PDB file of C-alpha atoms in Angstrom:
ATOM      1  CA  MET X   1       7.574   2.680 -24.240  1.00 52.00           C
ATOM      2  CA  LEU X   2       4.856   5.181 -25.536  1.00 55.00           C
ATOM      3  CA  SER X   3       4.645   7.142 -28.340  1.00 56.00           C
ATOM      4  CA  LEU X   4       3.112  10.966 -27.610  1.00 55.00           C
ATOM      5  CA  THR X   5       2.614  13.832 -29.759  1.00 52.00           C
ATOM      6  CA  LEU X   6       3.419  16.884 -27.472  1.00 56.00           C
ATOM      7  CA  PRO X   7       3.182  20.461 -28.227  1.00 49.00           C
ATOM      8  CA  GLY X   8       6.346  22.652 -28.839  1.00 45.00           C
ATOM      9  CA  THR X   9       6.129  24.167 -25.329  1.00 45.00           C
ATOM     10  CA  ALA X  10       6.989  20.921 -24.197  1.00 48.00           C
ATOM     11  CA  PHE X  11      10.218  21.381 -25.615  1.00 46.00           C
ATOM     12  CA  ALA X  12      10.601  24.942 -25.741  1.00 45.00           C
ATOM     13  CA  ASP X  13      10.535  25.240 -29.193  1.00 48.00           C
ATOM     14  CA  ALA X  14       7.803  25.598 -31.917  1.00 49.00           C
ATOM     15  CA  GLY X  15       5.432  22.969 -33.418  1.00 54.00           C
ATOM     16  CA  ALA X  16       4.517  19.603 -32.012  1.00 57.00           C
ATOM     17  CA  ARG X  17       6.972  16.723 -31.875  1.00 66.00           C
ATOM     18  CA  GLN X  18       6.496  12.947 -31.730  1.00 72.00           C
ATOM     19  CA  VAL X  19       8.493  12.008 -28.510  1.00 74.00           C
ATOM     20  CA  TYR X  20       8.713   8.082 -27.307  1.00 77.00           C
ATOM     21  CA  VAL X  21       8.529   8.314 -23.449  1.00 82.00           C
ATOM     22  CA  GLU X  22       8.807   5.023 -20.810  1.00 81.00           C
ATOM     23  CA  GLN X  23       5.823   3.869 -19.603  1.00 85.00           C
ATOM     24  CA  MET X  24       6.348   1.624 -15.744  1.00 88.00           C
ATOM     25  CA  THR X  25       4.763  -1.316 -15.376  1.00 86.00           C
ATOM     26  CA  ARG X  26       2.696  -1.730 -11.698  1.00 87.00           C
ATOM     27  CA  ASP X  27       5.047  -4.149 -10.726  1.00 89.00           C
ATOM     28  CA  ASP X  28       7.907  -1.966 -11.613  1.00 90.00           C
ATOM     29  CA  LEU X  29       6.392   1.178  -9.587  1.00 90.00           C
ATOM     30  CA  ARG X  30       5.657  -1.201  -6.352  1.00 89.00           C
ATOM     31  CA  VAL X  31       9.142  -2.384  -6.107  1.00 91.00           C
ATOM     32  CA  ALA X  32      10.109   1.544  -6.499  1.00 90.00           C
ATOM     33  CA  VAL X  33       7.880   2.525  -3.737  1.00 89.00           C
ATOM     34  CA  ASN X  34       8.539  -0.198  -1.651  1.00 88.00           C
ATOM     35  CA  ASP X  35      12.415   0.693  -2.196  1.00 90.00           C
ATOM     36  CA  ALA X  36      11.633   4.364  -1.645  1.00 91.00           C
ATOM     37  CA  THR X  37       9.502   3.525   1.677  1.00 87.00           C
ATOM     38  CA  GLN X  38      12.265   1.782   3.165  1.00 87.00           C
ATOM     39  CA  ASP X  39      14.941   4.292   2.480  1.00 87.00           C
ATOM     40  CA  MET X  40      12.993   6.949   3.770  1.00 86.00           C
ATOM     41  CA  ARG X  41      11.309   4.978   6.918  1.00 83.00           C
ATOM     42  CA  HIS X  42      14.166   6.065   9.040  1.00 82.00           C
ATOM     43  CA  LEU X  43      13.489   9.908   8.236  1.00 83.00           C
ATOM     44  CA  ARG X  44      11.745  12.444  10.593  1.00 82.00           C
ATOM     45  CA  ARG X  45      10.201  14.088   7.785  1.00 86.00           C
ATOM     46  CA  ILE X  46       8.962  12.484   4.483  1.00 89.00           C
ATOM     47  CA  TRP X  47       8.439  15.008   1.402  1.00 93.00           C
ATOM     48  CA  CYS X  48       6.952  14.211  -1.807  1.00 96.00           C
ATOM     49  CA  VAL X  49      10.067  15.579  -4.170  1.00 96.00           C
ATOM     50  CA  PRO X  50      12.584  12.968  -3.101  1.00 96.00           C
ATOM     51  CA  PHE X  51       9.987  10.427  -3.200  1.00 95.00           C
ATOM     52  CA  ALA X  52       8.839  11.419  -6.533  1.00 96.00           C
ATOM     53  CA  ARG X  53      12.301  11.716  -7.642  1.00 95.00           C
ATOM     54  CA  ALA X  54      12.985   8.384  -5.999  1.00 94.00           C
ATOM     55  CA  VAL X  55       9.870   6.344  -7.783  1.00 95.00           C
ATOM     56  CA  SER X  56      10.004   8.062 -10.915  1.00 95.00           C
ATOM     57  CA  GLY X  57      13.560   7.880 -11.421  1.00 93.00           C
ATOM     58  CA  ILE X  58      13.267  11.761 -12.965  1.00 95.00           C
ATOM     59  CA  GLU X  59      15.935  13.488 -11.419  1.00 94.00           C
ATOM     60  CA  ILE X  60      14.898  17.200 -10.957  1.00 96.00           C
ATOM     61  CA  LYS X  61      15.845  19.339  -7.879  1.00 93.00           C
ATOM     62  CA  GLY X  62      14.151  22.306  -6.023  1.00 95.00           C
ATOM     63  CA  ASN X  63      10.780  22.548  -4.528  1.00 96.00           C
ATOM     64  CA  ALA X  64       7.687  20.547  -6.148  1.00 97.00           C
ATOM     65  CA  TRP X  65       6.027  23.727  -7.881  1.00 95.00           C
ATOM     66  CA  THR X  66       9.505  24.165  -9.848  1.00 96.00           C
ATOM     67  CA  TRP X  67       9.751  21.040 -11.571  1.00 97.00           C
ATOM     68  CA  TRP X  68       7.359  21.772 -14.703  1.00 96.00           C
ATOM     69  CA  GLU X  69      10.159  24.379 -15.472  1.00 95.00           C
ATOM     70  CA  GLY X  70      13.095  22.584 -14.147  1.00 95.00           C
ATOM     71  CA  ALA X  71      12.458  19.633 -16.642  1.00 93.00           C
ATOM     72  CA  GLY X  72      13.725  21.935 -19.506  1.00 85.00           C
ATOM     73  CA  ALA X  73      14.936  20.136 -22.638  1.00 82.00           C
ATOM     74  CA  ASN X  74      15.709  17.088 -20.328  1.00 88.00           C
ATOM     75  CA  TYR X  75      12.230  15.606 -19.791  1.00 92.00           C
ATOM     76  CA  PRO X  76       9.545  16.035 -22.264  1.00 91.00           C
ATOM     77  CA  LYS X  77       6.044  17.488 -20.447  1.00 91.00           C
ATOM     78  CA  GLY X  78       2.487  17.199 -21.201  1.00 91.00           C
ATOM     79  CA  LEU X  79      -1.297  16.799 -20.599  1.00 92.00           C
ATOM     80  CA  VAL X  80      -1.694  12.953 -20.638  1.00 92.00           C
ATOM     81  CA  PRO X  81      -1.295  10.746 -17.875  1.00 94.00           C
ATOM     82  CA  VAL X  82       1.176   7.663 -18.093  1.00 93.00           C
ATOM     83  CA  ALA X  83       1.936   5.647 -15.746  1.00 94.00           C
ATOM     84  CA  GLY X  84       5.336   6.557 -14.168  1.00 95.00           C
ATOM     85  CA  SER X  85       5.346  10.173 -15.186  1.00 96.00           C
ATOM     86  CA  VAL X  86       5.116  12.707 -12.436  1.00 97.00           C
ATOM     87  CA  LEU X  87       2.061  15.053 -12.001  1.00 98.00           C
ATOM     88  CA  THR X  88       2.960  18.842 -10.856  1.00 98.00           C
ATOM     89  CA  PHE X  89       0.715  20.589  -9.012  1.00 98.00           C
ATOM     90  CA  ARG X  90       0.731  24.561  -9.139  1.00 97.00           C
ATOM     91  CA  LYS X  91       1.770  26.100  -5.652  1.00 96.00           C
ATOM     92  CA  THR X  92      -1.196  27.801  -3.365  1.00 96.00           C
ATOM     93  CA  HIS X  93      -1.780  29.392  -0.289  1.00 95.00           C
ATOM     94  CA  LYS X  94      -2.542  26.175   1.133  1.00 92.00           C
ATOM     95  CA  MET X  95       0.502  24.404  -0.765  1.00 94.00           C
ATOM     96  CA  PRO X  96       3.241  26.666  -0.841  1.00 95.00           C
ATOM     97  CA  MET X  97       5.494  24.422  -2.065  1.00 96.00           C
ATOM     98  CA  GLY X  98       3.489  22.676  -4.587  1.00 97.00           C
ATOM     99  CA  HIS X  99       2.999  18.970  -5.175  1.00 97.00           C
ATOM    100  CA  VAL X 100       4.380  16.484  -7.171  1.00 98.00           C
ATOM    101  CA  ALA X 101       2.617  12.571  -7.299  1.00 98.00           C
ATOM    102  CA  VAL X 102       3.815   9.579  -9.603  1.00 97.00           C
ATOM    103  CA  VAL X 103       0.977   8.110 -11.725  1.00 97.00           C
ATOM    104  CA  SER X 104       0.695   4.572 -10.227  1.00 96.00           C
ATOM    105  CA  HIS X 105      -2.443   3.514 -13.155  1.00 96.00           C
ATOM    106  CA  VAL X 106      -3.951   5.486 -15.716  1.00 95.00           C
ATOM    107  CA  VAL X 107      -7.772   4.250 -15.317  1.00 96.00           C
ATOM    108  CA  ASP X 108      -9.350   6.491 -17.474  1.00 95.00           C
ATOM    109  CA  SER X 109      -8.926  10.204 -19.605  1.00 92.00           C
ATOM    110  CA  ARG X 110     -10.329  11.857 -16.664  1.00 96.00           C
ATOM    111  CA  ARG X 111      -9.174   9.302 -13.711  1.00 97.00           C
ATOM    112  CA  ILE X 112      -5.424   8.053 -12.280  1.00 98.00           C
ATOM    113  CA  LEU X 113      -4.180   6.691  -9.522  1.00 97.00           C
ATOM    114  CA  VAL X 114      -1.112   8.365  -7.836  1.00 97.00           C
ATOM    115  CA  ASP X 115       1.577   7.080  -5.411  1.00 97.00           C
ATOM    116  CA  GLN X 116       2.472  10.099  -3.214  1.00 97.00           C
ATOM    117  CA  ALA X 117       4.671  11.267  -0.233  1.00 95.00           C
ATOM    118  CA  ASN X 118       3.441  14.130   2.110  1.00 94.00           C
ATOM    119  CA  TRP X 119      -0.301  14.757   0.931  1.00 93.00           C
ATOM    120  CA  GLU X 120      -1.221  13.088   4.112  1.00 91.00           C
ATOM    121  CA  ARG X 121       1.160  14.516   6.519  1.00 90.00           C
ATOM    122  CA  ASN X 122       4.587  12.570   6.643  1.00 91.00           C
ATOM    123  CA  ARG X 123       2.630   9.775   4.866  1.00 91.00           C
ATOM    124  CA  ILE X 124       3.216   7.548   1.859  1.00 93.00           C
ATOM    125  CA  THR X 125       0.246   6.986   0.359  1.00 93.00           C
ATOM    126  CA  THR X 126      -0.581   4.685  -2.910  1.00 94.00           C
ATOM    127  CA  ASP X 127      -3.295   4.263  -5.504  1.00 95.00           C
ATOM    128  CA  THR X 128      -4.957   7.538  -4.426  1.00 96.00           C
ATOM    129  CA  MET X 129      -7.727   8.689  -6.881  1.00 97.00           C
ATOM    130  CA  VAL X 130      -6.974  12.097  -8.919  1.00 98.00           C
ATOM    131  CA  ILE X 131      -9.801  13.182 -10.927  1.00 98.00           C
ATOM    132  CA  ASP X 132      -9.335  15.517 -13.776  1.00 98.00           C
ATOM    133  CA  VAL X 133     -12.190  18.382 -13.351  1.00 98.00           C
ATOM    134  CA  SER X 134     -10.515  21.025 -15.554  1.00 96.00           C
ATOM    135  CA  GLU X 135     -13.616  22.276 -18.672  1.00 95.00           C
ATOM    136  CA  LYS X 136     -11.158  21.251 -21.551  1.00 93.00           C
ATOM    137  CA  ASN X 137      -9.805  17.843 -20.330  1.00 92.00           C
ATOM    138  CA  ASP X 138      -6.543  19.175 -20.055  1.00 94.00           C
ATOM    139  CA  TRP X 139      -5.480  18.328 -16.325  1.00 96.00           C
ATOM    140  CA  SER X 140      -4.677  21.547 -15.323  1.00 97.00           C
ATOM    141  CA  GLN X 141      -7.229  21.150 -12.078  1.00 98.00           C
ATOM    142  CA  VAL X 142      -7.947  18.319 -10.146  1.00 98.00           C
ATOM    143  CA  ARG X 143      -9.424  16.790  -6.865  1.00 97.00           C
ATOM    144  CA  VAL X 144      -7.842  14.280  -4.899  1.00 97.00           C
ATOM    145  CA  GLN X 145      -9.283  11.717  -2.638  1.00 94.00           C
ATOM    146  CA  ASN X 146      -8.574  11.873   0.799  1.00 88.00           C
ATOM    147  CA  ARG X 147      -8.495   9.395   3.683  1.00 83.00           C
ATOM    148  CA  TYR X 148     -12.162  10.068   4.217  1.00 84.00           C
ATOM    149  CA  ASN X 149     -12.301   8.492   0.426  1.00 85.00           C
ATOM    150  CA  SER X 150     -14.355  11.706  -0.539  1.00 89.00           C
ATOM    151  CA  PHE X 151     -12.498  14.135  -2.612  1.00 92.00           C
ATOM    152  CA  GLY X 152     -11.292  17.773  -1.710  1.00 86.00           C
ATOM    153  CA  ALA X 153     -10.522  20.794  -2.760  1.00 93.00           C
ATOM    154  CA  VAL X 154      -9.694  21.640  -6.481  1.00 97.00           C
ATOM    155  CA  TYR X 155      -5.900  21.979  -6.925  1.00 97.00           C
ATOM    156  CA  PRO X 156      -4.115  23.477 -10.230  1.00 98.00           C
ATOM    157  CA  THR X 157      -1.723  21.709 -11.836  1.00 98.00           C
ATOM    158  CA  TYR X 158       0.853  22.145 -14.797  1.00 97.00           C
ATOM    159  CA  GLY X 159       0.464  18.989 -16.001  1.00 96.00           C
ATOM    160  CA  PHE X 160       2.919  15.323 -16.537  1.00 96.00           C
ATOM    161  CA  ILE X 161       6.629  15.158 -16.850  1.00 96.00           C
ATOM    162  CA  TYR X 162       7.672  12.105 -18.430  1.00 94.00           C
ATOM    163  CA  ARG X 163      10.816  10.294 -18.740  1.00 87.00           C
ATOM    164  CA  ALA X 164      12.177  10.062 -22.210  1.00 79.00           C
ATOM    165  CA  ALA X 165      12.494   6.594 -23.781  1.00 74.00           C
ATOM    166  CA  ASN X 166      16.355   5.587 -24.521  1.00 66.00           C
ATOM    167  CA  LEU X 167      15.705   3.988 -28.530  1.00 55.00           C
ATOM    168  CA  SER X 168      19.343   3.026 -28.667  1.00 51.00           C
TER     169      SER X 168
END
């Protein structure tokens, strides 16, 4: 469990609020990725949304670009990467449905590793490096490592969606 102070916009109300979010361990993430990979291996096409839903436990429906608004009051949102949170990409001409990826490890304030599906067509990739290249260090623009170990284009993002911790 991790305590974060998130802006009011993360909850559709005014003012910042302290929230507790679940942080997944690397071992738990590996198990979830393995399970999702096994469940999806028979599919003709693998998509990022069902993969992110299965691995993170965040139950949002719709295309990836709709997840940010779809989080509503059920899931807190913010600009701080947390292992197990979902990084949501905005839709672009190149990615008309957007993209979602699960944070597998926070390297430092500007670098994370993600597990994702269909970044490379019809494949699940793990521990892919993502770099925050935004001017304000707010994760609004990122570059994603490709299969050639270089970094491609700049992609706009909304931020991270978290699972609220159960405090009972």
